[in-house]
Short mmCIF file of C-alpha atoms and ligand atoms in Angstrom, two decimals:
data_model
loop_
_atom_site.label_atom_id
_atom_site.label_comp_id
_atom_site.label_asym_id
_atom_site.label_seq_id
_atom_site.Cartn_x
_atom_site.Cartn_y
_atom_site.Cartn_z
CA UNK A 438 0.08 -0.17 0.04
CA UNK A 439 0.94 3.63 -0.70
CA UNK A 440 0.55 5.78 2.36
CA UNK A 441 0.68 9.43 2.69
CA UNK A 442 1.31 11.26 5.92
CA UNK A 443 0.32 15.08 6.06
CA UNK A 444 2.39 17.31 8.22
CA UNK A 445 6.08 18.24 9.08
CA UNK A 446 6.77 17.94 12.97
CA UNK A 447 7.80 15.39 15.44
CA UNK A 448 4.41 13.90 15.59
CA UNK A 449 4.54 13.13 11.86
CA UNK A 450 7.97 11.82 11.98
CA UNK A 451 6.84 9.29 14.41
CA UNK A 452 3.79 8.48 12.52
CA UNK A 453 6.17 7.78 9.21
CA UNK A 454 8.37 5.56 11.57
CA UNK A 455 5.51 3.59 12.56
CA UNK A 456 4.05 3.40 9.20
CA UNK A 457 7.35 2.50 7.56
CA UNK A 458 7.31 -0.52 10.03
CA UNK A 459 4.03 -2.08 8.53
CA UNK A 460 4.11 -5.08 6.42
CA UNK A 461 1.73 -3.38 4.35
CA UNK A 462 3.42 -0.39 3.49
CA UNK A 463 5.22 -0.49 0.14
CA UNK A 464 5.73 3.16 -0.39
CA UNK A 465 5.63 6.02 2.13
CA UNK A 466 5.12 9.58 1.29
CA UNK A 467 5.09 12.75 3.73
CA UNK A 468 3.81 16.38 2.59
CA UNK A 469 5.86 18.31 3.42
CA UNK A 470 8.07 16.42 5.93
CA UNK A 471 11.35 17.40 7.60
CA UNK A 472 15.10 16.30 7.43
CA UNK A 473 14.43 13.18 9.67
CA UNK A 474 11.25 12.17 7.80
CA UNK A 475 13.46 12.13 4.70
CA UNK A 476 15.13 9.28 5.93
CA UNK A 477 12.16 6.95 6.05
CA UNK A 478 9.51 8.62 3.46
CA UNK A 479 9.72 10.42 0.41
CA UNK A 480 9.01 14.18 1.17
CA UNK A 481 6.80 15.86 -1.33
CA UNK A 482 5.74 19.44 -1.48
CA UNK A 483 2.34 20.35 0.10
CA UNK A 484 0.71 23.44 1.58
CA UNK A 485 -1.29 22.38 4.82
CA UNK A 486 -3.95 24.90 4.14
CA UNK A 487 -4.68 23.93 0.55
CA UNK A 488 -6.68 20.85 1.03
CA UNK A 489 -7.59 20.61 -2.69
CA UNK A 490 -3.93 20.66 -3.67
CA UNK A 491 -3.39 17.79 -1.00
CA UNK A 492 -6.11 15.68 -2.52
CA UNK A 493 -4.65 16.19 -6.00
CA UNK A 494 -1.17 15.35 -4.54
CA UNK A 495 -2.68 12.00 -3.08
CA UNK A 496 -4.35 11.07 -6.36
CA UNK A 497 -1.22 11.97 -8.16
CA UNK A 498 0.99 9.63 -6.19
CA UNK A 499 -1.88 7.04 -5.97
CA UNK A 500 -1.96 7.01 -2.12
CA UNK A 501 -4.20 4.14 -0.68
CA UNK A 502 -4.52 5.82 2.44
CA UNK A 503 -3.59 9.16 3.89
CA UNK A 504 -3.06 10.11 7.54
CA UNK A 505 -3.22 13.60 8.78
CA UNK A 506 -0.98 14.81 11.41
CA UNK A 507 -1.74 18.77 12.18
CA UNK A 508 -5.14 20.53 12.77
CA UNK A 509 -4.93 23.01 10.02
CA UNK A 510 -5.87 20.74 6.98
CA UNK A 511 -8.64 19.17 9.31
CA UNK A 512 -10.25 22.41 10.06
CA UNK A 513 -10.07 23.33 6.54
CA UNK A 514 -11.92 20.41 5.44
CA UNK A 515 -9.45 17.93 4.14
CA UNK A 516 -11.91 15.18 4.85
CA UNK A 517 -14.44 16.41 2.46
CA UNK A 518 -11.70 17.26 -0.18
CA UNK A 519 -10.47 13.48 -0.09
CA UNK A 520 -14.13 12.16 -0.09
CA UNK A 521 -14.90 14.16 -3.11
CA UNK A 522 -12.19 12.14 -5.05
CA UNK A 523 -12.90 8.82 -3.42
CA UNK A 524 -9.86 8.85 -1.65
CA UNK A 525 -9.36 7.02 1.79
CA UNK A 526 -8.14 9.35 4.60
CA UNK A 527 -8.03 8.98 8.46
CA UNK A 528 -9.52 12.36 9.28
CA UNK A 529 -12.70 13.90 10.90
CA UNK A 530 -14.95 15.89 8.99
CA UNK A 531 -14.64 19.67 8.82
CA UNK A 532 -17.40 20.26 11.24
CA UNK A 533 -16.20 17.44 13.90
CA UNK A 534 -12.80 19.18 13.74
CA UNK A 535 -14.42 22.35 14.99
CA UNK A 536 -14.12 20.68 18.35
CA UNK A 537 -10.35 21.82 18.17
CA UNK A 538 -10.90 24.67 15.54
CA UNK A 539 -13.14 26.74 17.88
CA UNK A 540 -13.03 26.60 21.57
CA UNK A 541 -16.49 28.23 21.88
CA UNK A 542 -17.85 25.34 19.64
CA UNK A 543 -16.20 22.77 21.99
CA UNK A 544 -17.32 24.37 25.17
CA UNK A 545 -21.10 24.83 24.05
CA UNK A 546 -20.82 21.11 22.65
CA UNK A 547 -19.63 20.25 26.19
CA UNK A 548 -22.57 22.29 27.81
CA UNK A 549 -25.06 20.68 25.58
CA UNK A 550 -24.32 17.27 26.49
CA UNK A 551 -23.31 17.91 30.22
CA UNK A 552 -19.92 16.81 29.99
CA UNK A 553 -17.74 17.82 32.94
CA UNK A 554 -15.45 20.84 32.04
CA UNK A 555 -14.74 24.31 33.49
CA UNK A 556 -17.36 27.05 33.77
CA UNK A 557 -16.91 29.35 30.77
CA UNK A 558 -18.14 32.61 29.04
CA UNK A 559 -17.74 33.35 25.29
CA UNK A 560 -16.73 37.00 24.66
CA UNK A 561 -16.56 38.87 21.51
CA UNK A 562 -15.00 42.15 22.68
CA UNK A 563 -12.76 43.46 25.50
CA UNK A 564 -15.71 45.24 27.24
CA UNK A 565 -17.80 42.19 27.33
CA UNK A 566 -14.88 40.12 28.65
CA UNK A 567 -14.18 42.49 31.60
CA UNK A 568 -17.91 42.53 32.36
CA UNK A 569 -18.20 38.66 32.31
CA UNK A 570 -15.14 38.34 34.37
CA UNK A 571 -16.38 40.84 37.00
CA UNK A 572 -19.69 39.21 37.36
CA UNK A 573 -18.81 35.56 36.98
CA UNK A 574 -15.26 34.77 37.58
CA UNK A 575 -12.57 35.19 40.40
CA UNK A 576 -8.86 35.13 39.91
CA UNK A 577 -7.08 33.23 38.75
CA UNK A 578 -9.01 33.04 35.54
CA UNK A 579 -8.00 31.46 32.31
CA UNK A 580 -8.32 33.40 28.89
CA UNK A 581 -8.12 31.47 25.59
CA UNK A 582 -8.19 32.59 21.95
CA UNK A 583 -11.33 30.98 20.29
CA UNK A 584 -9.42 29.92 17.28
CA UNK A 585 -6.26 27.85 16.56
CA UNK A 586 -3.04 29.08 18.10
CA UNK A 587 -0.60 26.14 18.24
CA UNK A 588 -1.23 25.52 21.72
CA UNK A 589 -0.03 28.89 22.60
CA UNK A 590 -3.28 30.73 22.90
CA UNK A 591 -4.12 30.34 26.67
CA UNK A 592 -2.94 32.42 29.43
CA UNK A 593 -3.78 31.74 33.32
CA UNK A 594 -4.10 35.29 34.63
CA UNK A 595 -3.74 36.18 38.37
CA UNK A 596 -4.90 39.81 38.73
CA UNK A 597 -6.84 42.45 36.70
CA UNK A 598 -3.61 43.90 35.42
CA UNK A 599 -2.61 40.60 33.89
CA UNK A 600 -6.28 40.06 32.76
CA UNK A 601 -6.00 43.37 30.66
CA UNK A 602 -2.78 42.37 29.32
CA UNK A 603 -4.17 39.29 28.09
CA UNK A 604 -7.23 40.89 26.58
CA UNK A 605 -4.75 43.45 24.84
CA UNK A 606 -2.57 40.80 23.34
CA UNK A 607 -5.30 38.66 22.14
CA UNK A 608 -8.23 40.85 21.02
CA UNK A 609 -6.17 44.19 20.72
CA UNK A 610 -2.81 43.26 19.09
CA UNK A 611 -4.24 40.07 17.77
CA UNK A 612 -0.98 38.05 18.47
CA UNK A 613 -2.82 35.15 17.18
CA UNK A 614 -4.44 37.06 14.23
CA UNK A 615 -8.38 36.23 13.75
CA UNK A 616 -8.16 33.34 16.35
CA UNK A 617 -8.37 36.24 19.02
CA UNK A 618 -11.46 37.94 17.46
CA UNK A 619 -13.37 36.03 20.12
CA UNK A 620 -12.12 34.74 23.40
CA UNK A 621 -13.36 32.25 26.08
CA UNK A 622 -12.97 32.88 29.96
CA UNK A 623 -12.64 29.83 32.10
CA UNK A 624 -12.87 28.91 35.60
CA UNK A 625 -9.33 27.70 36.70
CA UNK A 626 -9.24 23.95 37.49
CA UNK A 627 -6.59 22.43 39.61
CA UNK A 628 -5.35 19.07 39.57
CA UNK A 629 -3.18 16.53 37.59
CA UNK A 630 -3.47 16.68 33.64
CA UNK A 631 -3.27 13.72 31.14
CA UNK A 632 -3.92 13.41 27.59
CA UNK A 633 -6.18 10.73 26.50
CA UNK A 634 -6.68 9.63 23.06
CA UNK A 635 -8.71 7.32 21.16
CA UNK A 636 -9.11 5.87 17.73
CA UNK A 637 -12.75 6.00 16.75
CA UNK A 638 -14.46 5.00 13.55
CA UNK A 639 -17.65 7.24 14.74
CA UNK A 640 -19.13 4.63 16.82
CA UNK A 641 -16.55 2.17 18.21
CA UNK A 642 -13.52 3.52 19.88
CA UNK A 643 -10.20 2.05 21.23
CA UNK A 644 -8.31 3.79 23.93
CA UNK A 645 -4.63 4.86 22.89
CA UNK A 646 -2.08 4.55 25.64
CA UNK A 647 -2.36 7.63 27.89
CA UNK A 648 0.34 10.22 27.96
CA UNK A 649 1.35 13.31 29.89
CA UNK A 650 2.50 16.32 28.08
CA UNK A 651 4.60 19.09 29.40
CA UNK A 652 3.34 22.51 28.12
CA UNK A 653 5.18 24.91 29.91
CA UNK A 654 8.51 26.41 28.44
CA UNK A 655 10.66 25.84 31.64
CA UNK A 656 11.31 23.56 34.37
CA UNK A 657 8.81 23.09 37.26
CA UNK A 658 6.04 24.46 34.83
CA UNK A 659 7.49 28.09 34.52
CA UNK A 660 7.32 30.15 31.56
CA UNK A 661 4.83 30.49 28.74
CA UNK A 662 2.84 27.50 27.24
CA UNK A 663 4.26 26.02 24.21
CA UNK A 664 3.03 23.28 21.80
CA UNK A 665 4.71 20.73 24.40
CA UNK A 666 8.26 20.26 25.78
CA UNK A 667 8.10 16.62 26.57
CA UNK A 668 6.08 13.78 27.37
CA UNK A 669 5.80 10.32 28.73
CA UNK A 670 3.72 7.24 28.61
CA UNK A 671 3.48 4.30 31.12
CA UNK A 672 0.78 1.87 31.95
CA UNK A 673 -1.40 3.02 34.61
CA UNK A 674 -0.99 6.70 34.13
CA UNK A 675 -4.74 6.73 34.31
CA UNK A 676 -5.88 4.05 37.00
CA UNK A 677 -8.66 1.39 35.94
CA UNK A 678 -11.28 3.00 37.99
CA UNK A 679 -10.57 6.61 36.68
CA UNK A 680 -10.48 5.46 33.18
CA UNK A 681 -13.78 3.83 33.60
CA UNK A 682 -15.10 6.90 34.73
CA UNK A 683 -13.63 8.99 31.95
CA UNK A 684 -15.16 6.55 29.53
CA UNK A 685 -18.54 6.88 31.13
CA UNK A 686 -18.66 10.55 31.81
CA UNK A 687 -16.58 11.73 28.85
CA UNK A 688 -15.76 9.54 26.06
CA UNK A 689 -19.02 8.06 25.51
CA UNK A 690 -21.13 11.11 25.82
CA UNK A 691 -18.66 13.00 23.52
CA UNK A 692 -19.15 10.20 20.68
CA UNK A 693 -22.64 10.13 21.42
CA UNK A 694 -23.16 13.77 21.31
CA UNK A 695 -21.28 14.03 18.09
CA UNK A 696 -23.44 11.25 16.51
CA UNK A 697 -26.69 12.93 17.90
CA UNK A 698 -25.73 16.16 16.18
CA UNK A 699 -24.85 14.47 12.65
CA UNK A 700 -21.11 14.78 12.72
CA UNK A 701 -19.54 11.54 13.95
CA UNK A 702 -15.85 11.86 14.36
CA UNK A 703 -13.55 9.50 12.46
CA UNK A 704 -9.89 9.40 13.19
CA UNK A 705 -7.93 10.31 16.63
CA UNK A 706 -9.76 12.38 19.13
CA UNK A 707 -7.67 13.79 21.72
CA UNK A 708 -9.17 14.61 25.22
CA UNK A 709 -7.08 16.98 27.42
CA UNK A 710 -8.08 16.14 31.00
CA UNK A 711 -7.74 17.61 34.25
CA UNK A 712 -8.20 15.33 37.30
CA UNK A 713 -10.00 17.76 39.80
CA UNK A 714 -11.18 17.07 43.13
CA UNK A 715 -14.67 16.89 41.66
CA UNK A 716 -13.55 14.26 38.95
CA UNK A 717 -12.14 14.20 35.61
CA UNK A 718 -12.92 17.37 33.44
CA UNK A 719 -12.35 18.26 29.96
CA UNK A 720 -9.76 20.91 29.21
CA UNK A 721 -9.68 20.77 25.44
CA UNK A 722 -10.39 18.53 22.62
CA UNK A 723 -8.17 18.05 19.72
CA UNK A 724 -9.07 16.47 16.46
CA UNK A 725 -5.72 14.64 16.07
CA UNK A 726 -2.90 12.91 17.65
CA UNK A 727 -0.93 15.22 20.34
CA UNK A 728 2.54 16.46 19.54
CA UNK A 729 4.81 15.44 21.52
CA UNK A 730 2.43 12.87 23.14
CA UNK A 731 2.57 10.84 19.83
CA UNK A 732 6.31 10.26 19.85
CA UNK A 733 6.06 8.69 23.32
CA UNK A 734 2.79 6.82 22.52
CA UNK A 735 3.80 5.31 19.02
CA UNK A 736 7.06 3.75 20.52
CA UNK A 737 4.85 1.58 22.79
CA UNK A 738 2.21 0.65 20.11
CA UNK A 739 2.68 -2.98 18.96
CA UNK A 740 -0.12 -3.31 16.49
CA UNK A 741 0.37 -2.50 12.95
CA UNK A 742 -0.56 1.12 12.24
CA UNK A 743 -1.76 0.56 8.80
CA UNK A 744 -4.35 -2.07 10.01
CA UNK A 745 -5.62 0.26 12.65
CA UNK A 746 -6.13 2.93 10.07
CA UNK A 747 -8.01 0.46 7.73
CA UNK A 748 -10.21 -0.65 10.80
CA UNK A 749 -11.12 3.06 11.16
CA UNK A 750 -11.99 4.02 7.54
CA UNK A 751 -13.81 0.67 7.12
CA UNK A 752 -15.70 1.13 10.46
CA UNK A 753 -14.62 -2.14 12.07
CA UNK A 754 -12.84 -0.72 15.01
CA UNK A 755 -15.10 -2.59 17.50
CA UNK A 756 -13.46 -5.86 16.42
CA UNK A 757 -9.93 -4.62 16.56
CA UNK A 758 -7.52 -5.32 19.68
CA UNK A 759 -5.02 -2.73 19.79
CA UNK A 760 -1.92 -3.98 21.50
CA UNK A 761 0.63 -1.77 23.50
CA UNK A 762 4.01 -2.71 25.12
CA UNK A 763 4.15 -2.65 28.78
CA UNK A 764 7.25 -0.76 28.59
CA UNK A 765 7.58 2.89 29.58
CA UNK A 766 8.59 5.85 27.11
CA UNK A 767 9.78 9.45 27.51
CA UNK A 768 10.06 11.98 24.82
CA UNK A 769 12.16 15.16 25.58
CA UNK A 770 11.99 18.12 23.23
CA UNK A 771 15.03 19.89 22.21
CA UNK A 772 13.90 23.63 21.35
CA UNK A 773 15.29 26.61 19.87
CA UNK A 774 16.45 29.17 22.43
CA UNK A 775 13.51 31.79 22.62
CA UNK A 776 10.79 29.33 21.66
CA UNK A 777 7.92 29.68 22.21
CA UNK A 778 8.64 33.62 21.48
CA UNK A 779 11.09 34.75 18.95
CA UNK A 780 14.01 32.25 17.89
CA UNK A 781 16.58 31.96 15.19
CA UNK A 782 16.64 29.05 12.58
CA UNK A 783 19.47 27.73 10.44
CA UNK A 784 21.75 26.42 13.51
CA UNK A 785 23.80 23.24 12.60
CA UNK A 786 22.71 20.41 14.56
CA UNK A 787 25.51 17.94 15.91
CA UNK A 788 25.39 14.67 17.49
CA UNK A 789 21.98 12.99 16.32
CA UNK A 790 23.81 9.86 15.00
CA UNK A 791 25.55 9.40 18.30
CA UNK A 792 22.53 9.86 20.16
CA UNK A 793 20.53 7.58 18.26
CA UNK A 794 22.87 4.78 19.18
CA UNK A 795 21.76 4.97 22.84
CA UNK A 796 19.90 1.73 23.69
CA UNK A 797 16.04 2.29 23.19
CA UNK A 798 16.34 5.73 21.86
CA UNK A 799 14.75 7.22 18.63
CA UNK A 800 15.39 10.71 17.51
CA UNK A 801 12.21 12.25 15.92
CA UNK A 802 12.92 15.43 14.07
CA UNK A 803 10.42 18.24 14.27
CA UNK A 804 11.82 21.68 12.86
CA UNK A 805 14.66 20.30 10.87
CA UNK A 806 15.84 20.77 7.41
CA UNK A 807 19.15 20.40 5.18
CA UNK A 808 21.48 23.28 4.46
CA UNK A 809 23.28 23.38 1.03
CA UNK A 810 25.80 21.16 2.22
CA UNK A 811 23.14 18.60 3.24
CA UNK A 812 23.80 19.25 6.96
CA UNK A 813 20.89 18.94 9.22
CA UNK A 814 20.00 22.34 10.40
CA UNK A 815 17.14 23.82 12.90
CA UNK A 816 14.09 25.12 11.07
CA UNK A 817 11.52 25.64 13.94
CA UNK A 818 10.83 26.32 17.61
CA UNK A 819 10.69 22.41 18.50
CA UNK A 820 13.45 21.00 16.85
CA UNK A 821 13.99 17.29 18.08
CA UNK A 822 11.96 14.71 20.25
CA UNK A 823 14.49 12.68 21.85
CA UNK A 824 12.42 9.52 22.55
CA UNK A 825 13.29 6.38 24.85
CA UNK A 826 11.77 3.34 25.79
CA UNK A 827 12.77 1.16 28.63
CA UNK A 828 11.43 -1.24 31.18
CA UNK A 829 10.73 1.60 33.69
CA UNK A 830 10.10 5.24 33.49
CA UNK A 831 13.27 6.28 35.31
CA UNK A 832 15.22 4.03 32.78
CA UNK A 833 13.55 5.46 29.77
CA UNK A 834 14.16 8.95 31.40
CA UNK A 835 17.76 8.30 32.04
CA UNK A 836 18.15 7.10 28.34
CA UNK A 837 16.38 10.05 26.82
CA UNK A 838 18.56 12.49 28.75
CA UNK A 839 21.85 10.38 28.07
CA UNK A 840 21.08 10.92 24.34
CA UNK A 841 20.27 14.37 24.70
CA UNK A 842 23.47 15.00 26.34
CA UNK A 843 25.15 14.14 23.00
CA UNK A 844 23.18 16.53 20.80
CA UNK A 845 24.15 20.08 20.41
CA UNK A 846 23.04 23.22 18.62
CA UNK A 847 23.45 26.94 19.22
CA UNK A 848 20.90 28.05 21.91
CA UNK A 849 19.40 24.53 22.18
CA UNK A 850 16.98 24.46 25.33
CA UNK A 851 15.35 21.51 26.96
CA UNK A 852 13.34 21.00 30.14
CA UNK A 853 15.29 18.77 32.68
CA UNK A 854 12.30 17.52 34.50
CA UNK A 855 10.36 15.78 31.98
CA UNK A 856 8.77 12.42 33.42
CA UNK A 857 10.56 13.23 36.98
P1 AMP B 389 -5.54 24.19 26.00
O1 AMP B 389 -5.06 24.72 24.76
O2 AMP B 389 -7.15 24.56 26.26
O3 AMP B 389 -5.29 22.80 26.18
O4 AMP B 389 -4.87 24.95 27.14
C1 AMP B 389 -3.30 24.62 27.59
C2 AMP B 389 -3.13 24.49 28.90
O5 AMP B 389 -3.51 25.44 29.55
C3 AMP B 389 -3.76 23.24 29.42
O6 AMP B 389 -3.07 22.00 29.14
C4 AMP B 389 -3.62 23.53 30.99
O7 AMP B 389 -2.45 23.36 31.59
C5 AMP B 389 -3.97 24.98 30.82
N1 AMP B 389 -5.50 24.98 31.05
C6 AMP B 389 -6.44 25.29 29.95
N2 AMP B 389 -7.63 25.43 30.44
C7 AMP B 389 -7.54 25.34 31.83
C8 AMP B 389 -8.54 25.74 32.94
N3 AMP B 389 -9.77 25.98 32.67
N4 AMP B 389 -7.98 25.54 34.14
C9 AMP B 389 -6.61 25.42 34.45
N5 AMP B 389 -5.56 25.16 33.52
C10 AMP B 389 -6.15 25.39 32.26
N1 LIG B 390 0.90 18.48 23.16
C1 LIG B 390 -0.61 19.05 23.10
C2 LIG B 390 -1.16 19.02 21.71
O1 LIG B 390 -0.68 18.37 20.84
O2 LIG B 390 -2.06 19.90 21.47
#
C-alpha cells in the first residue's frame, strides 16, 4: 500500500517511523516532511492549508491511505476534499474538527451534552470580557483565544492587570490573528493533567495508551505555554477506576453527542483532561494526535498502524484489538532558544547519529531541514523529540537524557524535569 502522511513535525516523524514498519506499506510519502522524515519517506511539497491541492497530490501519487498529523488541514476540510475524489483518509469532517478549531464550539458542545468541564463565558469584545469576568469569575481566570493558536493561545491570569494585558494581546494586538477575534474565559481548574486519546470510527473506539504532556517552556512548569516540551507514557498513568469514569462521563457522551448532532468523528480524538477533586474534566479537545505525546505513544504501539487505520476507515474498529507494550517511554523536546517567543533558525545540529545509538532511543525530528551542504539544521521552535523506551519510566528517562547530552546546536534549550 502507498501511504501518505500530512505534516512536518515530530508527531509526523513518529507516524512515518511507525507506518514504515508495517508489512502493508510499500511506499511511504510525507507532505511536506522534514530532514528526519526524509530518511524513512519520500518528502513531497504540500501546503497544509490547501486541502484541494493535498487531495490532488494524493491522487497523483496513488495513495491508498492518507493520515493527517496537524489540525490546520482538518479544520480546512481535508476529509471532504478527499471524499470528493474517493480517496481514503483518516480524518474527521470539517464540522467535527471544530471541536478543536473553535474553543467556543467545543465549550458549547460540552455544555449541551453535560460533559464535565470548567465554567466558561464566550466574549466577542474586551468590554464584554471585563464584564463577564467581573460578574462571574474570580482570579485566577483562564483566557483563551477562540481559534487555533498552536497551543499557545491560553493565559492563566492572576489579577486585573494580567487580565487586561491578556485581552490586549489577544483581542487588541491580535497576536494570534483572527483566532483572537473572540475569546473564552474559563474557571481555573486544579489537578493533575493527562492526555487521553482514542482511535474512533464514529461509533466504536479504542483507547490509546495515555500520555502526559509538559506544556510550559521551563522546568517546574514555569514560563509560557508551548506546543509541548516533552511527554511520557506508562501503563497505569490513569488507573482503571478513573479510566472507567472517563469512558462513562466523557468519552462515550462525546461520541454519542457528535453522532446525535450529525457529525460522527472518524480518526484520532484527543481529550485533554484535568483530574480535579470533583472528578475528571475536559480542558480541551483536539481532532488529532498530540505532539509530543505521539512520539512517546507510538514507540509503545505494538499493533500495525496501517491495520488500525484500515479498521477506522472501514468502520470495524469494534473488533480490533490494539496492542501496547508494557514498557515505559519518555520524549524530551530540544527546542530553539527563545521558543515559544522569537527564535533563530538555521543552526547546525550535531550529535544526532551518536545520540540515536543509545539503547532504546529514537530521535524524531520536528523543525529540521537541510542546508546547501546537506547538513541538518534547525528550522523551527521545537527541533527534536528525543524519545526512549525502557522497562521503567526512570530508565526511559535516563536514556532520553543520556542521548540528549550528545546533541548540540546553538542556543538549544530543553526541560530537565520531563517524567521526573
Ligand atoms: P488548552 O490549549 O485549552 O489545552 O490549554 C493549554 C493548557 O492551559 C492546558 O494544558 C492547561 O495546562 C491550561 N489550562 C487550560 N484551561 C485550563 C483551565 N480551565 N484551568 C486550568 N488550566 C487550564
Ligand atoms: N501536546 C498538546 C497538543 O498536541 O495539542
